[in-house]
Tab-separated table of C-alpha atoms and ligand atoms in Angstrom:
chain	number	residue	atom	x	y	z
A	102	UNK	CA	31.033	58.119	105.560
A	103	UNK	CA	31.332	54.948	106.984
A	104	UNK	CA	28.468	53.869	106.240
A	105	UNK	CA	28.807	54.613	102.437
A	106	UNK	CA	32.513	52.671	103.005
A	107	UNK	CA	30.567	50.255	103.676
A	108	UNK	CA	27.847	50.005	101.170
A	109	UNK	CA	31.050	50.289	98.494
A	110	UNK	CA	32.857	47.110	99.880
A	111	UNK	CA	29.758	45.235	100.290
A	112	UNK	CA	28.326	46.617	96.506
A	113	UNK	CA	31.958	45.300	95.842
A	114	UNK	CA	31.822	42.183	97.207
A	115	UNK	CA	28.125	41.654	95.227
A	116	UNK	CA	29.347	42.273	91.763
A	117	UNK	CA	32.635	39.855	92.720
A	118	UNK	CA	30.201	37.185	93.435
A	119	UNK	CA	27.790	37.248	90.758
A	120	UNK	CA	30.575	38.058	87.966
A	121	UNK	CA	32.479	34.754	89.466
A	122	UNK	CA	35.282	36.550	89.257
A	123	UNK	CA	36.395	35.128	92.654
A	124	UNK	CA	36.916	31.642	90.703
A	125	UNK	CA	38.869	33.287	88.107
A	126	UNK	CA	40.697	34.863	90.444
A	127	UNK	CA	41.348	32.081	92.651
A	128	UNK	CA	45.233	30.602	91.514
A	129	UNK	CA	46.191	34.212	91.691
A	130	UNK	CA	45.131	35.241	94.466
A	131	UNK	CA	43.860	32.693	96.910
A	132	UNK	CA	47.463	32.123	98.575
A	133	UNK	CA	48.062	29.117	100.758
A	134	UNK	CA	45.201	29.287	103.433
A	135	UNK	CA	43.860	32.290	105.493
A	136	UNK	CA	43.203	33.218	109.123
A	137	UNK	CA	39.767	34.122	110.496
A	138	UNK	CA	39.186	36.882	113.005
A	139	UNK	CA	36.196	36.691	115.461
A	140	UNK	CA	35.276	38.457	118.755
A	141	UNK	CA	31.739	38.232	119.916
A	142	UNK	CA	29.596	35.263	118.991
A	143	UNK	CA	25.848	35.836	120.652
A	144	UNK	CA	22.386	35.931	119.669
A	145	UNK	CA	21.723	39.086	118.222
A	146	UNK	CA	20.169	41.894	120.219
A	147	UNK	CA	17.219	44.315	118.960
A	148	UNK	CA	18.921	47.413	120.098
A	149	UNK	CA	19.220	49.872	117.787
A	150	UNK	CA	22.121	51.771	118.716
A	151	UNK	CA	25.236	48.780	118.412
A	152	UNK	CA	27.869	50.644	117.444
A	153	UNK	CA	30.229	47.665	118.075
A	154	UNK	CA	28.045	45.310	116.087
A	155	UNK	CA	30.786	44.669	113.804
A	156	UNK	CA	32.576	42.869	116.040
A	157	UNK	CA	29.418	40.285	116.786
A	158	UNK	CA	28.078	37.343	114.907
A	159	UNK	CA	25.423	34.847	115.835
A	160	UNK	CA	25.970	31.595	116.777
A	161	UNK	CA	23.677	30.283	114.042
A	162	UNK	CA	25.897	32.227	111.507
A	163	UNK	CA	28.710	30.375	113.199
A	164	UNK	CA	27.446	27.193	112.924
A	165	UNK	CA	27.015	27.402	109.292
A	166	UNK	CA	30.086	28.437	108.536
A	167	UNK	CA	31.863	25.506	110.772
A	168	UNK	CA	29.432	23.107	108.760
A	169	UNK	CA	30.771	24.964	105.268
A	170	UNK	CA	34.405	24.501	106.143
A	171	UNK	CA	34.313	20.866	107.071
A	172	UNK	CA	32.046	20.017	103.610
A	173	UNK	CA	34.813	21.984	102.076
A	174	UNK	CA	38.469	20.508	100.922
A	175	UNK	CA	40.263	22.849	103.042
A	176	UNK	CA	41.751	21.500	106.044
A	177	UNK	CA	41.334	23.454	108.983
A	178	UNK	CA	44.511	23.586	111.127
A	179	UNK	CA	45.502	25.190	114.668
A	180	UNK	CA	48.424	27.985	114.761
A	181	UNK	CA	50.772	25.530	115.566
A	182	UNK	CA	49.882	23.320	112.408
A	183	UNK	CA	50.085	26.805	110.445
A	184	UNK	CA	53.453	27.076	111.438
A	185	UNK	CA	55.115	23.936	110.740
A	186	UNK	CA	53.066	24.461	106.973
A	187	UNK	CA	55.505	27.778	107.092
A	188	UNK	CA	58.705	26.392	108.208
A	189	UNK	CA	58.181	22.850	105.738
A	190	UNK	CA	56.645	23.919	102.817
A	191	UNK	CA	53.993	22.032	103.222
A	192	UNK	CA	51.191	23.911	101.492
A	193	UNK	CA	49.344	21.051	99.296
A	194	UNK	CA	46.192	21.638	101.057
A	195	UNK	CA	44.766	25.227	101.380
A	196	UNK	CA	43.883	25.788	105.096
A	197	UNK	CA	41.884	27.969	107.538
A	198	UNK	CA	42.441	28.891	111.080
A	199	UNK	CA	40.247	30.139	113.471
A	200	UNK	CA	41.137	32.713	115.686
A	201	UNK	CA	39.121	35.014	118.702
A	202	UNK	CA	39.976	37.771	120.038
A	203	UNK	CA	39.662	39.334	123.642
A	204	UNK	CA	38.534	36.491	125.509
A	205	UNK	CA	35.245	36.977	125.527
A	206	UNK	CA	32.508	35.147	127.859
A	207	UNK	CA	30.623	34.657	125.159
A	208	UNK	CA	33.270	32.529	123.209
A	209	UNK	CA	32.938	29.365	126.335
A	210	UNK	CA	28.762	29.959	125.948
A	211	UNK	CA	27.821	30.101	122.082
A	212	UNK	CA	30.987	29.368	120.128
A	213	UNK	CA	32.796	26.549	122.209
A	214	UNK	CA	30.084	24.365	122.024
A	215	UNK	CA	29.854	24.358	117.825
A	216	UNK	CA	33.961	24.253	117.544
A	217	UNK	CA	33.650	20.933	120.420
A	218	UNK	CA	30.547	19.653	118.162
A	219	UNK	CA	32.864	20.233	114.348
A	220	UNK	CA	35.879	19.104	116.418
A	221	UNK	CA	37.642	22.378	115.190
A	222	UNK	CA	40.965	23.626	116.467
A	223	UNK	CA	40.863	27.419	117.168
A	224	UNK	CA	43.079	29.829	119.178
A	225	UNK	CA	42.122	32.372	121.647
A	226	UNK	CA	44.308	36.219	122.200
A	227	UNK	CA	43.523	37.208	125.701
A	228	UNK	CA	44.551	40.354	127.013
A	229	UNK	CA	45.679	39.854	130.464
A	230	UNK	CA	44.024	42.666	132.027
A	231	UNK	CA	41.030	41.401	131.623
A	232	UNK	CA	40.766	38.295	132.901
A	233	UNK	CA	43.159	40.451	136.031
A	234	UNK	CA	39.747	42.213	135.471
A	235	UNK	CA	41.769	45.895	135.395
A	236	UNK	CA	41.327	46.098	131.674
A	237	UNK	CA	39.252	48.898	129.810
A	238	UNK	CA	37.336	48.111	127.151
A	239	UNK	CA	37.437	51.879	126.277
A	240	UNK	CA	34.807	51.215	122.746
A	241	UNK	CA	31.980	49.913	125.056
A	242	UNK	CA	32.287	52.859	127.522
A	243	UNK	CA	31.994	55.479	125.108
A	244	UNK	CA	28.878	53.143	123.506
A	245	UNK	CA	27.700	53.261	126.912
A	246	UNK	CA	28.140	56.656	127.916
A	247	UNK	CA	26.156	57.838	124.486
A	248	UNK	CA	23.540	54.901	125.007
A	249	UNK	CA	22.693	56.537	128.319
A	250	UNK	CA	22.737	60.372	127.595
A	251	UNK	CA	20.583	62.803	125.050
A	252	UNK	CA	23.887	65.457	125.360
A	253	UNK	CA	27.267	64.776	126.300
A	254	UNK	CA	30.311	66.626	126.788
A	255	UNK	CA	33.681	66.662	126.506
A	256	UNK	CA	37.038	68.467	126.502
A	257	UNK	CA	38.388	68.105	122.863
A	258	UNK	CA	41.733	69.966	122.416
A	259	UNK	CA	41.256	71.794	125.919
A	260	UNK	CA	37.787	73.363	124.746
A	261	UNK	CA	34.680	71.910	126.287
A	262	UNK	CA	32.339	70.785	123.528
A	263	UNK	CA	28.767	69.348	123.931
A	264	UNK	CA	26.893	67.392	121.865
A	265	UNK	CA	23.366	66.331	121.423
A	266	UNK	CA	22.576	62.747	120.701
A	267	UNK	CA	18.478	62.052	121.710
A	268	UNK	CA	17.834	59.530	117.929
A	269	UNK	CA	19.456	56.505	117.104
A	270	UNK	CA	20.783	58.573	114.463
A	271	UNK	CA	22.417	61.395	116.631
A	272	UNK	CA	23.829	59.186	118.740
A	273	UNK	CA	25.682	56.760	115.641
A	274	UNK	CA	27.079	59.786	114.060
A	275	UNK	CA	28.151	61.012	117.844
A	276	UNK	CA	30.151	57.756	118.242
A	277	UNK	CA	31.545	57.890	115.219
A	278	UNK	CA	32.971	61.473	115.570
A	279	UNK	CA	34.186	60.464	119.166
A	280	UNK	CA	35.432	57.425	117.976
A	281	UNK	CA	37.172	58.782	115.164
A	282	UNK	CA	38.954	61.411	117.621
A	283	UNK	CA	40.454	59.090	119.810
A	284	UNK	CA	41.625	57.087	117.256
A	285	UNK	CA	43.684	60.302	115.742
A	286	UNK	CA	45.278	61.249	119.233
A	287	UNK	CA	48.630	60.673	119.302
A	288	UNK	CA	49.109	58.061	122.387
A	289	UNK	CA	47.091	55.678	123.641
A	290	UNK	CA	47.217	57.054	126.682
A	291	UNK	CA	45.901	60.148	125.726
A	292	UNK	CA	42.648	58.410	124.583
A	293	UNK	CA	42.364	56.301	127.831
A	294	UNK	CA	42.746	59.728	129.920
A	295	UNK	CA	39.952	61.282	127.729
A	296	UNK	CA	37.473	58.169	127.943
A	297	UNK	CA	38.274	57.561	131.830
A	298	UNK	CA	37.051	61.505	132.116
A	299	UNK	CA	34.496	60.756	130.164
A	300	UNK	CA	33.150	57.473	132.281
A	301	UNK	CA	33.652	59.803	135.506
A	302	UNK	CA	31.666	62.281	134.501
A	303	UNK	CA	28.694	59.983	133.238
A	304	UNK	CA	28.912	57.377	136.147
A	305	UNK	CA	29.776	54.620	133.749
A	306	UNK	CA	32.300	51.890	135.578
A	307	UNK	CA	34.751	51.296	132.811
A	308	UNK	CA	35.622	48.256	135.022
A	309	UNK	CA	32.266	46.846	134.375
A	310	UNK	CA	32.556	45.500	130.754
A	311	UNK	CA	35.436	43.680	131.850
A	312	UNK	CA	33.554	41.736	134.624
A	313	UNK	CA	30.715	41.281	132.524
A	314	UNK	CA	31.699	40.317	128.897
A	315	UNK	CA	35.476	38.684	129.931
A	316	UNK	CA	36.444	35.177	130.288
A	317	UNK	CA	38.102	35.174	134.106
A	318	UNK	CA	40.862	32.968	134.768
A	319	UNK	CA	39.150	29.910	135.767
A	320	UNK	CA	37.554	29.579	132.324
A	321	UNK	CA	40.265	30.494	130.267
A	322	UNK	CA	42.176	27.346	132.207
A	323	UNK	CA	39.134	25.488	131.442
A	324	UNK	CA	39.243	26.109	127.741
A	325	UNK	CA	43.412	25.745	127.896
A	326	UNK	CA	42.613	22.549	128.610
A	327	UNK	CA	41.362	21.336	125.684
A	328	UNK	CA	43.462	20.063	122.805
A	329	UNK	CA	41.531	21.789	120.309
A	330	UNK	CA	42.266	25.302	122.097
A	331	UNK	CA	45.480	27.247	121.822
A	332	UNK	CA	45.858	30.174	124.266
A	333	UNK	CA	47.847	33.346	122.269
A	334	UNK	CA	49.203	36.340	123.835
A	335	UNK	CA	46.796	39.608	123.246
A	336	UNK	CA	49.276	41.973	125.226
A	337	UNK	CA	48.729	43.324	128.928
A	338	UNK	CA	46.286	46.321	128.148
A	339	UNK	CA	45.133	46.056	125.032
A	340	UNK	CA	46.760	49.054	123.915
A	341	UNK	CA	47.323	50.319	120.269
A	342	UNK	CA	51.116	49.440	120.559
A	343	UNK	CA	52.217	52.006	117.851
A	344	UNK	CA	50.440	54.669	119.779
A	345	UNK	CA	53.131	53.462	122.962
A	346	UNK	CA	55.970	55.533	121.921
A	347	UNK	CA	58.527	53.658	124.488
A	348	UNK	CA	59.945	50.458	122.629
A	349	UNK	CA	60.894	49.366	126.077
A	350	UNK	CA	56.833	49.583	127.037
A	351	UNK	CA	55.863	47.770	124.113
A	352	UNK	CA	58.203	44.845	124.297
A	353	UNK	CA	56.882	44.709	127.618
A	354	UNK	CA	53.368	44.785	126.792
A	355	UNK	CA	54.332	41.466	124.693
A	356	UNK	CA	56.513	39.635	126.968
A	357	UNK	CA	54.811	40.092	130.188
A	358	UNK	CA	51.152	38.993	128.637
A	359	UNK	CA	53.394	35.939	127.617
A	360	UNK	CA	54.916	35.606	131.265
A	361	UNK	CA	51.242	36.138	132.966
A	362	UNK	CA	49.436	33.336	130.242
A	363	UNK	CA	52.391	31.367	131.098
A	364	UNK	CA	52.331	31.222	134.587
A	365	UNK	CA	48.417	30.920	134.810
A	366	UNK	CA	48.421	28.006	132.296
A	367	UNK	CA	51.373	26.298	132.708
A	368	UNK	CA	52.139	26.529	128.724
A	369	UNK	CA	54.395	29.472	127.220
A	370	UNK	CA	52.303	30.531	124.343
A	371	UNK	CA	53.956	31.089	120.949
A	372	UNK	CA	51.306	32.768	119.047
A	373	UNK	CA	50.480	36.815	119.546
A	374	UNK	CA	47.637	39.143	118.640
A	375	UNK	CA	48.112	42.800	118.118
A	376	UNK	CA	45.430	44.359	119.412
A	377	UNK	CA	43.418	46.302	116.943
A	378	UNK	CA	45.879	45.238	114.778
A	379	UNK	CA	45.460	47.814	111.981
A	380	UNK	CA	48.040	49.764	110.302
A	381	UNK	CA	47.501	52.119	112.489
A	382	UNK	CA	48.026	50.183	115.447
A	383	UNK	CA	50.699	47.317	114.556
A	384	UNK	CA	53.864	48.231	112.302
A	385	UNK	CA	57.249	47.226	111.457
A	386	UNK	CA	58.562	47.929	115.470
A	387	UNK	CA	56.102	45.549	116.715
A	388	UNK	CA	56.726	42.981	113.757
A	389	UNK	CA	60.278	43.091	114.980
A	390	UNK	CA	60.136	43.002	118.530
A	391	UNK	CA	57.225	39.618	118.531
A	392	UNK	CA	60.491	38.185	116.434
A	393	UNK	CA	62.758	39.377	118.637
A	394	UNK	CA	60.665	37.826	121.818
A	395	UNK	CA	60.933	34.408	119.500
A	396	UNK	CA	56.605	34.642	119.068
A	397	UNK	CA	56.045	31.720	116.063
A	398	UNK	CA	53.275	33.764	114.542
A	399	UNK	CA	51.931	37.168	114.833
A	400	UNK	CA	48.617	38.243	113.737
A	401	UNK	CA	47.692	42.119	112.611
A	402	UNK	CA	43.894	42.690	111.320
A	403	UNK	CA	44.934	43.449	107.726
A	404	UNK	CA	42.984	42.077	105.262
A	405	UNK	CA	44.275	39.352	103.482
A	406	UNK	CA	44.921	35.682	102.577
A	407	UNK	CA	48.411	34.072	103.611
A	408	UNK	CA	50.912	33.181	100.639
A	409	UNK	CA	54.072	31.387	100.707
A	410	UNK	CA	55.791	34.532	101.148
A	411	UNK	CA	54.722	35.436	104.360
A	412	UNK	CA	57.294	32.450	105.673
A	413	UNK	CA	59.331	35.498	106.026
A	414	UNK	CA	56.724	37.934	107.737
A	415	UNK	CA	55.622	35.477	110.073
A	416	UNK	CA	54.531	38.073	113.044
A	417	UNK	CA	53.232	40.193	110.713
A	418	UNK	CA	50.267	37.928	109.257
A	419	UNK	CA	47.120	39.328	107.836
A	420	UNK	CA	43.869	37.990	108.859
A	421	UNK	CA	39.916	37.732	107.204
A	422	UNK	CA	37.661	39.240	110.363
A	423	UNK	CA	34.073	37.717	109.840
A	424	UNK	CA	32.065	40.182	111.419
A	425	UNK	CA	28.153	41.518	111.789
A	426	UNK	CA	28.891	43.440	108.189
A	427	UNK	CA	29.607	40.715	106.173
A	428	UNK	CA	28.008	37.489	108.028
A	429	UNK	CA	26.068	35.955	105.174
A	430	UNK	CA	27.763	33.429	104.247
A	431	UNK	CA	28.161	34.270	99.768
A	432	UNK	CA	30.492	37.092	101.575
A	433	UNK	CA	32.281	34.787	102.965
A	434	UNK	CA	33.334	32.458	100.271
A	435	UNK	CA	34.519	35.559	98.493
A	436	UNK	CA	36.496	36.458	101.176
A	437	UNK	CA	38.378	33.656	101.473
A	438	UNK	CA	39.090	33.283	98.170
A	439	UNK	CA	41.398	35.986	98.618
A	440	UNK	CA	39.583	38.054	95.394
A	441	UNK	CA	38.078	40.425	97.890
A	442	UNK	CA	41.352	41.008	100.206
A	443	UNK	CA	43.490	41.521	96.831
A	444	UNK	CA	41.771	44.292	96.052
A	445	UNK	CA	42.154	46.020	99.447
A	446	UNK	CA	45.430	45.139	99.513
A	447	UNK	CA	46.510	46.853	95.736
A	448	UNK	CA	46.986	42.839	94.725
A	449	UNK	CA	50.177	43.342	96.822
A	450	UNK	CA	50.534	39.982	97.894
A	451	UNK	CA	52.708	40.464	100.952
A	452	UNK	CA	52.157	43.617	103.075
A	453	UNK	CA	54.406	44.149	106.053
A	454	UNK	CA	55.828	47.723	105.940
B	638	ZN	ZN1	41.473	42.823	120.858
């Protein structure tokens, strides 16, 4: 199924780009600027089971794409800049802004270098847990856990289930059924109980990925340091906050990743990342309460381009993730040109609800 979503969009996305339609589309559509989303950038690996791939591009894919924005006329602005666009008006110049999430090691190795060489201002979300190195990267556990085993088993809905997953195939359709059941329990901490059972019983350290793939604190204050690099809040745990049902917990979640980046860094940071950041995961509570806690800008993982409107829906911002999928670069240009996003969206040009 997902893969066939997939094929759809990207079919999609083919017949937008060779019918132009994008440029037609453009003064309709194509809003004020937009916000890119990126996790990973590394060379790629030959695995064949990388579930997460989506959330991975290359740094040569990177590169060209920092080399296409500065040939192109749009200006490309840090979070801060975005916001003073908002507030003034200011919006005679379309703009981009680059964003990572996670903190990821691999953002100081490949990526830092290119954004230093393009002189390119970009923010970073980090999730304090895992710099504090207690976080649990919960998606590479299960990847692990299936990577590792040809059966695995689990308690779904207090009945003990196994599953067979020897072929590359087995085990991408096992992840994907896992996957998708975690994502429909009810609370977040449901799924971490499940997937902490789960790393128990198959001797995977759900610590590990942490250590491994996460920026610690001394290179996150190396990177602070740099003008070009704003530090955003990510939350504590990286928890789906609309699977928290405690308002109190969630507001906390915010404010204290704020207070901990604040206290490491010596700068409060004004700009926030839900994590995930789907509808599923970031709604009108959390819009709210990253207003409430006086956050500039907060970013969901909609899809979508930024109009004037969204002055008013500030913490609730959509962004354009440039991922694995859709890394050559013809994708791209139609993404940003909002034609793509449009359609997702219903050509609703503001969605906050
Ligand atoms: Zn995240």
């Amino acid at each position: 199924m997902a893969t066939l979503k997939k094929t759809i969009i990207r079919g999609g996305l083919e017949t937008l780009y060779f019918s132009g339609l994008h440029h037609w589309m453009r003064p309709l559509v194509g809003g004020v600027g937009s916000i890119l989303t990126l996790h990973h950038v590394r060379p790629p690996r030959p695995d064949a089971f990388q579930p997460n791939r989506l959330l991975e591009v290359t740094p040569v894919f990177l590169e060209c794409l920092l080399r296409q924005l500065k040939r192109s006329r749009l200006d490309v602005i840090s979070l801060d800049e975005m916001h003073h666009r908002f507030i003034n008006g200011e919006f005679k110049r379309r703009f981009v802004c680059i964003t990572f999430d996670d903190g990821y090691k691999d953002l100081m190795r490949w990526a830092y270098p290119l954004l230093r060489k393009y002189q390119v201002p970009f923010a970073a979300y980090i999730a304090t847990s895992f710099p504090d190195r207690l976080g649990e990267l919960w998606w590479l556990a299960l990847e692990a856990v299936i990577a590792q085993n040809t059966r695995v088993g689990m308690l779904i809905d207090g009945e003990q289930k196994f599953f067979e997953c020897r072929t590359v195939g087995e085990k991408r359709e096992l992840y994907n059924a896992i996957y998708g059941y975690l994502r429909s329990l009810k609370t977040e901490d449901e799924l971490r109980k499940v997937m902490r059972d789960l790393c128990a019983t198959y001797s995977v350290d759900i610590a590990s990925f942490c250590r491994e793939l996460c920026m610690d604190w001394q290179e996150i204050t190396d990177l602070a340091a740099d003008p070009l690099v704003t530090i955003g809040a990510h939350t504590v745990n990286h928890k789906m906050l609309m699977k928290v049902p405690d308002d109190t917990a969630v507001r906390a979640e915010m404010e204290m990743s704020r207070a901990v980046l604040e206290a490491a860094l010596g700068t409060r940071p004004n700009h926030l990342s839900y994590p995930v950041g789907d509808p599923t995961s970031a709604g009108p509570r959390e819009f709210r309460i990253a207003a409430e806690l006086g956050f500039k800008t907060a970013v969901t993982t909609r899809p979508g381009v930024l109009f004037k409107a969204h002055r008013d829906h500030l913490t609730a911002l959509p962004r354009i993730s440039v991922n694995g999928e859709f890394q050559r670069q013809r994708y791209l240009k139609v993404l940003m040109s909002g034609a793509a996003t449009a359609m997702w969206n219903g050509f609703r040009r503001v969605n906050a609800a």
